[in-house]
Amino acid sequence: MARPLSQWIHSTCQRRSSYFFLTSPSIGALPATSSLANDQGRVHFRREFRNPVHPHHTTKGKERQKGWRSPWAFYSGCIVALGVAGVVGYESNKPFRHTVLAVVRCSKVAAAAISSAVDYKVMMMMNYASEEAEELAWSECHTRSAKRVLKALLANGGVFIKMGQHMASVIVIPKEWRETMRVLQDQCEATPLEDLEGLFVSDMGMGIHELFDDFDSKPIGVASLAQVHVASHRPSGKKVAVKLQHPHLAEFCDVDMEMVDFTFGWIRYWFPEFELTWLADEMRTNLPKEMDFVHEARNAERAQADFAGTRTSMYIPSVLSASKRVLIMEFIEGGRVDDLQYLAKHNIDRNKVSVELSRIFSQMVFVNGWFHADPHPGNLLIRPSPAGSKSPYNFEIVLLDHGLYFDLDPDLRVNYGKLWMSLIEDATPEVVAARKKYALLVGNIGPDLYPVFEAALTGRAALESAWDSDELNGDSISRGSSIASMDKQTSAEVEAIQNAVARKEGLILSIFDVLRRVPRRVLMVLKLNDLTRHLDRSLMTTHSNIRVFIEQAKFCVAAIWEDDKRRLSHTVASRGLLSIPLFKDWFKSWWTYEVKYIQLVLYEAYLDFGGWKVQREAWLRGLWQKGLQGAHDAAAGLPVIQTA
């Protein structure tokens, strides 16, 4: 048995010594004459292997070996290497930098949108102890979601700011969303002048200071897509406003739009009831137009032509030059249209300003069939009428930012006018049927969603007969049967009606359904209506809250009459003669127009007298409190501060 054991020891030592020689740093401790050729050497080597001269060397070697082969050390090294490579690539490689920023931008929007969708889904599955608790929970959910999305929009800027501004002006969106998004009107960051220089040279073929003298580096206005500077135009010597697009917009526009499409498509797939793809479609269609300043210049020229034969207070600045990203136009000195201090300083009647705004936009919609779709206060200036002005008042309203206009085909325009006239009239069975008929023709809205659509049109909860009698859970507040009768409602009654409607089961889903069904142009008209009403409130007018509706109705009547004349003229031309039945139709249309128009003129005179009366009462109170200056301030809607 000795021989086999000796062979086993020999072979084992060979294997272990081989490993030892390859790995142990203490190999130098072996005698130089050590050999594996005899048994003594084998025993000696075995002893040296088990008891090296410097065992601590071997221990440290194994620790270093173990550390080098540890997985966490390997992966940590890889992470550090990738991080260094990423930083180098981000700073030195533009395509790589673009990709990284695009991914970051997309992730912010996706996280906000998905979190909000899940939040709403959870809300729908919950039970509530009372209607008040449910109303409060929904309001909090709206606010949470809106703030979540607002944070992502502000972080990304540009296109996303524009999307938020659009959401803020669509009345059928819950008020928590609209109020949260409204801050985006004033939350745009300016681009440094050095970044704009390259854009200007690229578009204009020369530097900024080659074309302008006294170019003010501080912008007078910053919007989501561009900013405006004041300068002296060297070729003409005129003081001009220079509109420059933010250079980074083009870099991320495509990827931002793809992200918006993907996010809303994902929400629609998992939560079909939350239909928001209309917003992505609208942005994809309109954003390229708004980013093309040549297109904006053409719109401004067309708007000037549409009002050329009209005695109006509207004024549009002249365009001197336009390229895709640079617009040079006449500079206008003025104040914001809702600046009550400015109006008081120049003795401008805020009631007349509100009526003129309604008149301008009503003519665009009902007569011209082509309208400015973004008239928020930042796009409107007011100034005292200069010499030679065609304004019938002592002021001019300056309309800015002509990047977004929409047209209305004749049938849609006339049917929309007929819908408005049916809302003005008392709610007889025939009138109620007409309202729902034209809601279907104009907005593709059936009886099930008609109340929500009507609320979007009027800015109120809904008129009497819009909801079924038992749909508002026994609401005892008397609602107006027409727009005219809403004048008698107090603010408390209006709020009570709105709360009752807000508690209606499934209303939030109905809102999304309306947004999905309504044609895009009609949605823009709803947005225009809401902006006009918002301006009326911002001006703190003293006339009735339906005064702007009555002004709008006059243009509806005119549009219907013009359509009747066109239709009858076409019939006469095709038949070659004017028959008695055709003459009767013509006379009936003319008579209807005259009667309704005169009724509206008389009614608006009554409302204007009521507004004047409120102003005179305020004037007298101010006179009593602080003399003539107090009377002037009170009539202008300014606070009167009594001296001690």
XYZ file of C-alpha atoms in Angstrom:
644
model
C 0.000 0.000 0.000
C 3.009 2.296 0.436
C 3.685 2.662 -3.255
C 0.271 3.810 -4.281
C 0.134 6.272 -1.352
C 3.503 7.714 -2.351
C 2.298 8.152 -5.920
C -0.901 9.880 -4.703
C 1.119 12.298 -2.529
C 3.455 12.990 -5.434
C 0.657 13.777 -7.861
C -1.214 15.892 -5.306
C 1.857 17.949 -4.482
C 2.517 18.510 -8.158
C -0.976 19.938 -8.673
C -0.885 22.083 -5.532
C 2.691 23.249 -6.108
C 1.771 24.251 -9.601
C -1.038 26.414 -8.216
C 1.347 27.670 -5.512
C 4.041 28.710 -7.950
C 1.493 30.602 -10.003
C -0.110 32.466 -7.140
C 1.985 32.666 -3.987
C 4.358 35.599 -3.504
C 6.356 33.553 -0.932
C 7.928 31.267 -3.510
C 11.240 32.968 -2.875
C 11.362 31.292 0.583
C 12.039 27.863 -0.905
C 15.637 26.649 -0.894
C 17.376 27.024 -4.213
C 18.225 23.286 -4.241
C 14.703 22.108 -3.592
C 13.588 19.516 -6.085
C 10.753 17.134 -6.679
C 13.089 14.386 -7.948
C 13.221 12.332 -4.725
C 11.032 11.458 -1.774
C 12.987 13.724 0.582
C 12.452 16.639 -1.675
C 8.843 15.800 -1.914
C 8.514 15.719 1.900
C 10.521 18.934 2.212
C 8.383 20.657 -0.381
C 5.240 19.515 1.317
C 6.482 21.014 4.546
C 7.402 24.273 2.857
C 4.008 24.414 1.148
C 2.092 24.025 4.374
C 4.390 26.232 6.456
C 5.890 29.014 4.343
C 8.665 31.105 5.788
C 6.534 34.336 5.531
C 2.904 33.325 5.902
C 1.680 36.906 6.172
C 2.749 37.516 2.562
C 0.452 34.791 1.385
C -2.499 36.161 3.377
C -2.167 39.643 1.855
C -1.784 38.206 -1.590
C -4.971 36.241 -1.219
C -6.794 39.335 0.058
C -5.594 41.353 -2.904
C -6.581 38.538 -5.238
C -10.010 38.301 -3.624
C -10.502 42.069 -3.898
C -9.534 42.116 -7.561
C -11.904 39.302 -8.391
C -14.855 40.670 -6.324
C -17.950 41.349 -8.522
C -18.826 44.647 -6.873
C -15.390 46.031 -7.595
C -15.691 45.031 -11.239
C -19.127 46.566 -11.694
C -18.167 49.697 -9.789
C -15.269 50.181 -12.135
C -17.547 49.736 -15.124
C -20.007 52.284 -13.767
C -17.262 54.833 -13.162
C -15.891 54.255 -16.651
C -19.311 54.638 -18.223
C -19.949 57.779 -16.199
C -16.692 59.351 -17.336
C -17.431 58.369 -20.929
C -20.938 59.820 -20.624
C -19.662 63.155 -19.321
C -17.066 63.365 -22.071
C -19.626 62.434 -24.713
C -22.194 64.898 -23.362
C -19.726 67.772 -23.414
C -18.041 66.994 -26.728
C -20.580 65.142 -28.888
C -23.683 67.116 -29.901
C -25.806 64.152 -31.124
C -25.074 62.269 -27.899
C -25.945 65.328 -25.833
C -29.186 65.758 -27.768
C -30.139 62.136 -27.116
C -29.466 62.395 -23.381
C -31.484 65.588 -23.019
C -34.318 64.143 -25.091
C -34.524 61.084 -22.857
C -34.565 63.262 -19.732
C -37.275 65.538 -21.149
C -39.406 62.594 -22.205
C -39.111 60.854 -18.847
C -40.369 63.940 -16.990
C -43.507 64.216 -19.088
C -44.161 60.477 -19.086
C -43.836 60.235 -15.311
C -46.221 63.149 -14.726
C -48.817 61.946 -17.234
C -48.814 58.327 -16.104
C -48.941 59.246 -12.410
C -51.908 61.520 -13.040
C -53.758 58.891 -15.064
C -53.281 56.331 -12.297
C -54.413 58.907 -9.728
C -57.668 59.449 -11.613
C -58.199 55.723 -12.070
C -57.879 55.155 -8.323
C -60.316 58.003 -7.653
C -62.958 56.344 -9.810
C -62.773 53.114 -7.840
C -63.230 54.727 -4.421
C -66.414 55.116 -2.399
C -67.227 58.317 -0.522
C -69.244 59.033 2.589
C -71.040 62.014 1.062
C -71.305 64.132 -2.064
C -69.294 66.883 -0.396
C -66.477 64.433 0.393
C -66.474 63.210 -3.202
C -66.420 66.762 -4.547
C -63.480 67.646 -2.304
C -61.590 64.475 -3.265
C -62.026 65.190 -6.975
C -60.897 68.781 -6.542
C -57.778 67.633 -4.697
C -57.073 65.039 -7.384
C -57.394 67.686 -10.116
C -55.034 69.981 -8.222
C -52.456 67.248 -7.533
C -52.412 66.120 -11.132
C -52.266 69.647 -12.518
C -49.326 70.589 -10.280
C -47.552 67.372 -11.231
C -47.910 68.130 -14.926
C -47.085 71.821 -14.439
C -43.748 70.914 -12.860
C -42.820 68.772 -15.869
C -43.908 71.459 -18.345
C -41.877 74.155 -16.594
C -38.811 71.899 -16.480
C -38.950 71.262 -20.231
C -40.131 74.683 -21.430
C -40.740 75.580 -25.074
C -43.315 73.329 -26.703
C -44.538 72.070 -23.350
C -45.191 75.598 -22.070
C -47.323 76.158 -25.164
C -49.277 72.990 -24.445
C -49.949 74.131 -20.888
C -51.109 77.545 -22.077
C -53.543 75.845 -24.417
C -54.905 73.711 -21.590
C -55.369 76.817 -19.449
C -57.749 78.337 -21.995
C -60.092 75.392 -22.679
C -63.124 75.969 -20.480
C -64.376 72.370 -20.393
C -61.193 71.337 -18.583
C -61.708 71.390 -14.770
C -61.058 74.782 -13.218
C -58.253 73.387 -11.011
C -56.322 72.542 -14.172
C -57.034 75.891 -15.818
C -56.071 77.915 -12.767
C -52.877 75.910 -12.230
C -51.801 76.198 -15.871
C -52.616 79.907 -16.090
C -49.295 80.807 -14.443
C -47.557 79.618 -17.620
C -48.520 82.892 -19.303
C -45.747 84.581 -17.291
C -43.296 81.720 -16.645
C -41.045 81.830 -19.712
C -37.282 82.267 -19.455
C -35.398 84.627 -21.756
C -32.654 83.385 -24.073
C -29.290 85.212 -23.661
C -28.438 87.615 -26.470
C -25.246 85.753 -27.388
C -27.315 82.646 -28.145
C -29.625 84.686 -30.379
C -26.792 86.184 -32.419
C -26.122 82.971 -34.334
C -29.810 82.510 -35.108
C -30.060 86.079 -36.391
C -27.033 85.723 -38.663
C -28.357 82.420 -40.013
C -31.748 83.908 -40.913
C -30.861 87.477 -41.877
C -27.339 87.108 -43.256
C -25.898 89.802 -40.981
C -25.316 90.495 -37.316
C -27.830 92.125 -35.007
C -25.805 95.310 -34.626
C -25.301 95.572 -38.373
C -29.049 95.985 -38.933
C -30.021 97.834 -35.752
C -28.875 100.780 -33.701
C -29.565 100.853 -29.963
C -30.622 97.216 -29.752
C -31.883 96.642 -26.201
C -30.444 93.354 -24.951
C -33.194 93.045 -22.333
C -36.416 91.715 -23.897
C -39.669 93.578 -23.277
C -41.601 90.328 -23.529
C -40.798 86.615 -23.336
C -43.203 83.931 -24.562
C -42.949 80.172 -24.908
C -41.725 80.316 -28.517
C -39.996 83.691 -28.826
C -38.967 86.924 -27.152
C -39.229 90.559 -28.257
C -36.558 93.268 -28.153
C -36.770 96.986 -28.932
C -34.326 98.471 -31.429
C -33.800 101.260 -33.932
C -34.009 99.964 -37.506
C -30.966 101.354 -39.313
C -32.335 101.338 -42.918
C -35.625 103.093 -42.052
C -34.695 104.904 -38.854
C -37.897 103.613 -37.210
C -38.253 102.267 -33.714
C -39.131 98.611 -34.128
C -39.988 95.482 -32.171
C -37.768 92.512 -33.055
C -39.265 89.093 -32.396
C -36.655 86.322 -32.134
C -37.435 82.633 -31.790
C -35.743 80.665 -29.004
C -32.896 78.756 -30.739
C -33.379 75.511 -28.793
C -36.956 75.015 -30.014
C -36.044 73.481 -33.352
C -33.579 71.074 -31.687
C -36.211 69.402 -29.533
C -39.458 70.158 -31.364
C -39.723 66.824 -33.180
C -38.756 64.652 -30.228
C -41.033 66.639 -27.905
C -43.991 66.112 -30.208
C -43.218 62.406 -30.515
C -43.126 62.213 -26.736
C -46.473 63.989 -26.404
C -47.973 61.587 -28.964
C -46.539 58.550 -27.198
C -47.625 59.657 -23.728
C -51.202 60.452 -24.700
C -51.387 57.310 -26.809
C -50.224 55.252 -23.835
C -52.867 56.870 -21.629
C -55.558 56.181 -24.213
C -54.498 52.520 -24.445
C -54.587 51.845 -20.705
C -57.247 54.387 -19.756
C -59.561 54.759 -22.786
C -61.871 57.118 -20.921
C -59.078 59.747 -20.688
C -58.954 60.901 -24.296
C -56.221 63.524 -24.731
C -54.844 62.695 -28.167
C -56.782 65.664 -29.557
C -54.327 67.955 -27.774
C -51.327 66.210 -29.336
C -52.949 66.339 -32.788
C -53.698 70.027 -32.371
C -50.138 70.841 -31.372
C -48.621 68.799 -34.182
C -50.765 70.661 -36.709
C -50.407 74.179 -35.344
C -46.924 74.349 -33.838
C -45.035 74.430 -37.167
C -47.237 77.358 -38.233
C -46.577 79.268 -35.026
C -42.837 78.686 -35.405
C -42.827 80.171 -38.926
C -42.751 83.966 -38.661
C -43.291 84.376 -42.409
C -46.635 82.667 -41.883
C -47.350 85.032 -38.983
C -46.600 88.071 -41.151
C -49.077 86.851 -43.787
C -51.735 86.366 -41.115
C -51.225 89.933 -39.874
C -51.609 91.325 -43.393
C -54.801 89.330 -43.964
C -56.295 90.482 -40.654
C -55.568 94.093 -41.623
C -57.342 93.546 -44.937
C -60.389 91.959 -43.254
C -60.958 95.098 -41.173
C -59.908 97.608 -43.826
C -63.452 98.853 -44.485
C -64.600 98.723 -40.865
C -64.598 101.560 -38.369
C -62.933 99.730 -35.536
C -60.609 100.352 -32.621
C -58.454 97.361 -33.613
C -54.924 98.134 -34.792
C -52.344 95.692 -36.153
C -48.662 96.761 -36.273
C -47.068 96.897 -39.716
C -44.457 94.267 -40.601
C -41.144 95.564 -41.965
C -39.405 92.229 -42.521
C -39.960 88.553 -41.788
C -37.913 85.357 -41.967
C -38.697 81.956 -40.513
C -37.339 82.839 -37.059
C -37.006 86.653 -37.083
C -39.869 89.155 -37.341
C -39.330 92.927 -37.479
C -42.443 95.051 -36.976
C -43.638 98.478 -35.965
C -43.124 99.221 -32.280
C -46.257 100.261 -30.390
C -46.141 102.039 -27.046
C -49.063 101.045 -24.834
C -50.279 99.201 -21.768
C -51.844 95.819 -21.174
C -55.499 95.840 -22.083
C -56.477 94.797 -18.538
C -54.240 97.348 -16.769
C -56.797 99.430 -14.875
C -54.169 101.964 -13.777
C -53.224 102.640 -17.395
C -56.882 102.936 -18.442
C -57.594 105.388 -15.626
C -54.546 107.490 -16.478
C -55.762 107.938 -20.071
C -59.487 108.244 -19.221
C -60.384 105.050 -21.076
C -63.745 103.475 -20.186
C -63.148 99.824 -19.320
C -66.744 98.887 -20.207
C -66.220 100.140 -23.749
C -62.929 98.247 -23.975
C -64.678 94.995 -23.083
C -67.453 95.578 -25.628
C -64.917 96.439 -28.334
C -63.006 93.221 -27.673
C -66.224 91.239 -28.058
C -67.047 93.167 -31.247
C -63.629 92.533 -32.798
C -63.608 88.791 -32.182
C -67.291 88.377 -33.076
C -66.661 89.959 -36.465
C -63.732 87.604 -36.990
C -65.805 84.503 -36.190
C -69.270 85.274 -37.581
C -68.524 87.657 -40.465
C -64.964 87.046 -41.654
C -64.886 83.328 -40.825
C -61.212 83.632 -39.892
C -60.162 84.383 -36.327
C -57.219 84.949 -33.987
C -57.114 81.926 -31.667
C -54.827 83.169 -28.883
C -55.966 86.618 -27.671
C -54.827 86.389 -24.048
C -53.975 89.668 -22.242
C -50.287 89.343 -23.123
C -51.176 89.575 -26.824
C -53.295 92.714 -26.455
C -52.123 96.290 -25.907
C -54.176 99.441 -25.531
C -53.166 103.020 -26.273
C -54.839 106.422 -26.676
C -56.060 106.955 -30.240
C -53.359 108.743 -32.277
C -54.095 111.393 -34.882
C -55.753 109.899 -37.966
C -57.044 106.823 -36.160
C -60.253 105.203 -37.439
C -61.260 104.148 -33.927
C -64.723 105.393 -32.823
C -63.398 105.759 -29.263
C -60.501 107.498 -27.544
C -58.417 104.300 -27.591
C -57.008 101.669 -29.928
C -56.672 97.960 -29.150
C -53.427 96.608 -30.587
C -53.566 92.936 -31.543
C -50.233 91.072 -31.399
C -48.921 87.555 -32.106
C -50.654 86.445 -35.296
C -49.132 82.990 -35.459
C -52.358 81.070 -34.812
C -55.510 81.701 -36.857
C -58.354 79.374 -37.829
C -60.933 79.537 -40.575
C -64.584 78.479 -40.424
C -66.432 77.228 -43.485
C -69.714 79.082 -44.244
C -72.026 76.297 -43.066
C -70.231 75.898 -39.738
C -70.116 79.656 -39.218
C -73.845 80.141 -39.881
C -74.928 77.106 -37.857
C -72.824 78.330 -34.970
C -74.603 81.690 -35.202
C -77.981 79.944 -35.154
C -76.928 77.958 -32.093
C -76.051 81.181 -30.283
C -79.359 82.787 -31.224
C -81.239 79.779 -29.856
C -79.363 80.241 -26.571
C -80.467 83.886 -26.455
C -84.142 82.992 -26.860
C -86.413 81.603 -24.143
C -86.428 77.827 -23.773
C -89.659 76.821 -25.497
C -89.823 73.193 -26.713
C -89.046 74.369 -30.254
C -86.039 76.403 -29.095
C -84.671 73.542 -26.969
C -84.956 71.234 -29.985
C -83.146 73.828 -32.114
C -80.329 74.091 -29.545
C -79.697 70.352 -29.636
C -80.022 70.255 -33.418
C -77.334 72.883 -33.939
C -75.134 71.417 -31.209
C -75.054 68.232 -33.273
C -74.304 70.125 -36.504
C -71.666 72.385 -34.969
C -69.988 70.239 -32.339
C -70.946 66.663 -33.215
C -72.575 66.565 -29.773
C -75.628 64.430 -29.088
C -78.288 64.927 -26.395
C -76.264 62.941 -23.835
C -73.394 65.442 -23.822
C -75.325 68.567 -24.741
C -75.316 70.066 -21.188
C -71.513 69.938 -20.994
C -71.207 71.498 -24.447
C -73.659 74.255 -23.531
C -71.677 74.990 -20.373
C -68.549 75.373 -22.482
C -70.331 77.833 -24.782
C -71.879 80.032 -22.127
C -69.275 79.748 -19.382
C -72.040 78.763 -16.966
C -73.105 75.410 -15.559
C -76.019 75.073 -18.015
C -79.369 76.633 -18.789
C -82.723 75.361 -17.630
C -83.829 72.314 -19.687
C -80.226 71.374 -20.541
C -80.250 68.609 -17.906
C -83.172 66.324 -17.258
C -85.259 67.392 -14.277
C -83.860 64.735 -11.928
C -80.226 64.871 -12.989
C -79.072 67.510 -10.528
C -80.202 65.611 -7.447
C -83.062 67.904 -6.558
C -81.251 71.167 -7.208
C -83.661 73.859 -6.038
C -81.827 76.832 -7.522
C -83.696 78.476 -10.384
C -81.578 78.422 -13.520
C -81.994 80.775 -16.455
C -83.938 79.532 -19.464
C -81.802 81.652 -21.809
C -78.611 83.688 -21.788
C -80.671 86.852 -21.369
C -82.311 85.545 -18.179
C -78.917 84.698 -16.649
C -78.551 88.408 -15.965
C -80.863 87.980 -12.971
C -78.714 85.340 -11.271
C -76.535 86.324 -8.344
C -72.957 85.076 -8.069
C -74.030 82.806 -5.180
C -76.720 81.199 -7.338
C -74.283 80.652 -10.191
C -71.782 79.015 -7.824
C -74.492 76.769 -6.361
C -75.509 75.590 -9.821
C -71.897 74.912 -10.800
C -71.331 72.864 -7.652
C -74.475 70.836 -8.304
C -73.348 70.076 -11.838
C -69.802 69.282 -10.703
C -71.172 66.573 -8.418
C -73.023 64.932 -11.273
C -71.802 61.351 -11.629
C -69.485 60.773 -14.564
C -69.074 64.456 -15.418
C -65.291 64.251 -15.751
C -65.650 61.452 -18.304
C -68.253 63.504 -20.165
C -65.781 66.371 -20.398
C -63.155 64.130 -21.992
C -65.810 62.780 -24.343
C -66.760 66.298 -25.448
C -63.115 67.141 -26.105
C -62.797 64.029 -28.231
C -65.917 64.672 -30.310
C -65.830 68.418 -30.918
C -64.114 69.491 -34.178
C -60.822 71.232 -33.588
C -61.984 74.557 -35.010
C -65.013 74.578 -32.749
C -62.720 73.845 -29.804
C -60.688 76.922 -30.754
C -63.893 78.976 -30.857
C -64.727 77.766 -27.345
C -61.257 78.830 -26.292
C -61.809 82.269 -27.850
C -65.138 82.627 -26.031
C -63.535 81.815 -22.710
C -60.671 84.261 -23.264
C -63.156 87.022 -24.095
C -65.147 86.339 -20.924
C -61.931 86.229 -18.898
C -60.943 89.659 -20.236
C -64.362 91.039 -19.289
C -63.835 89.820 -15.720
C -60.247 91.102 -15.606
C -61.456 94.583 -16.571
C -63.881 94.557 -13.615
C -66.644 95.912 -15.829
C -69.766 97.427 -14.289
C -72.185 96.304 -16.993
C -74.085 93.013 -16.879
C -72.143 89.777 -17.222
C -74.150 88.961 -20.366
C -73.253 92.223 -22.142
C -70.564 90.575 -24.265
C -73.044 87.833 -25.274
C -75.518 90.417 -26.570
C -72.791 92.065 -28.637
C -71.921 88.673 -30.061
C -75.591 87.978 -30.867
C -75.749 91.061 -33.117
C -73.065 89.536 -35.318
C -74.871 86.179 -35.284
C -78.032 87.834 -36.621
C -76.023 89.633 -39.302
C -74.291 86.402 -40.360
C -77.619 84.555 -40.662
C -79.119 87.385 -42.728
C -76.111 87.493 -45.070
C -76.382 83.737 -45.565
C -80.099 84.002 -46.345
C -79.396 86.719 -48.921
C -76.660 84.629 -50.522
C -78.886 81.562 -50.675
C -81.862 83.469 -52.137
C -79.654 85.259 -54.665
C -78.250 81.934 -55.804
C -81.782 80.555 -56.221
C -82.878 83.586 -58.257
C -79.787 83.330 -60.448
C -80.396 79.637 -61.139
C -84.093 80.114 -61.969
C -83.696 83.384 -63.813
C -86.589 85.145 -62.098
C -87.864 86.335 -58.737
C -91.034 84.433 -57.915
C -93.588 85.425 -55.302
C -92.577 82.554 -52.928
C -88.938 83.624 -53.180
C -89.891 87.233 -52.492
C -91.834 86.086 -49.411
C -88.806 84.146 -48.181
C -86.587 87.162 -48.725
C -89.010 89.498 -46.910
C -89.398 87.059 -44.000
C -85.613 86.786 -43.567
C -85.172 90.542 -43.781
C -87.959 91.212 -41.293
C -86.618 88.630 -38.838
C -83.180 90.202 -39.072
C -84.453 93.743 -38.528
C -86.659 92.832 -35.568
C -83.997 90.792 -33.778
C -81.264 93.318 -34.454
C -83.345 96.210 -33.118
C -84.290 94.164 -30.043
C -80.630 93.462 -29.352
C -79.650 97.116 -29.830
C -82.335 98.239 -27.390
C -81.358 95.578 -24.876
C -77.672 96.484 -25.020
C -78.607 100.148 -24.518
C -80.471 99.092 -21.380
C -77.454 97.098 -20.145
C -75.071 99.968 -20.943
C -77.243 102.338 -18.945
C -77.054 99.929 -16.014
C -73.266 99.874 -16.280
C -73.111 103.675 -16.487
C -75.333 103.942 -13.418
C -73.015 101.708 -11.379
C -70.040 103.834 -12.455
C -71.815 107.067 -11.429
C -72.642 105.608 -8.032
C -68.986 104.636 -7.576
C -67.963 108.139 -8.680
C -70.166 109.704 -6.008
C -68.833 107.397 -3.298
C -65.276 108.221 -4.304
C -66.078 111.929 -4.314
C -67.414 111.664 -0.781
C -64.382 109.717 0.429
C -61.521 111.525 -1.287
C -62.685 114.325 -3.511
C -62.303 114.470 -7.271
C -59.303 112.135 -7.362
C -61.215 109.563 -5.351
C -64.205 109.926 -7.674
C -62.002 109.368 -10.717
C -60.333 106.289 -9.200
C -63.598 104.739 -8.012
C -65.250 105.123 -11.414
C -62.197 103.510 -13.024
C -62.391 100.466 -10.742
C -59.376 101.432 -8.636
C -59.349 101.268 -4.821
C -59.982 104.551 -3.053
C -57.624 104.982 -0.100
C -58.872 107.408 2.509
C -56.344 109.696 4.084
C -56.140 109.668 7.874
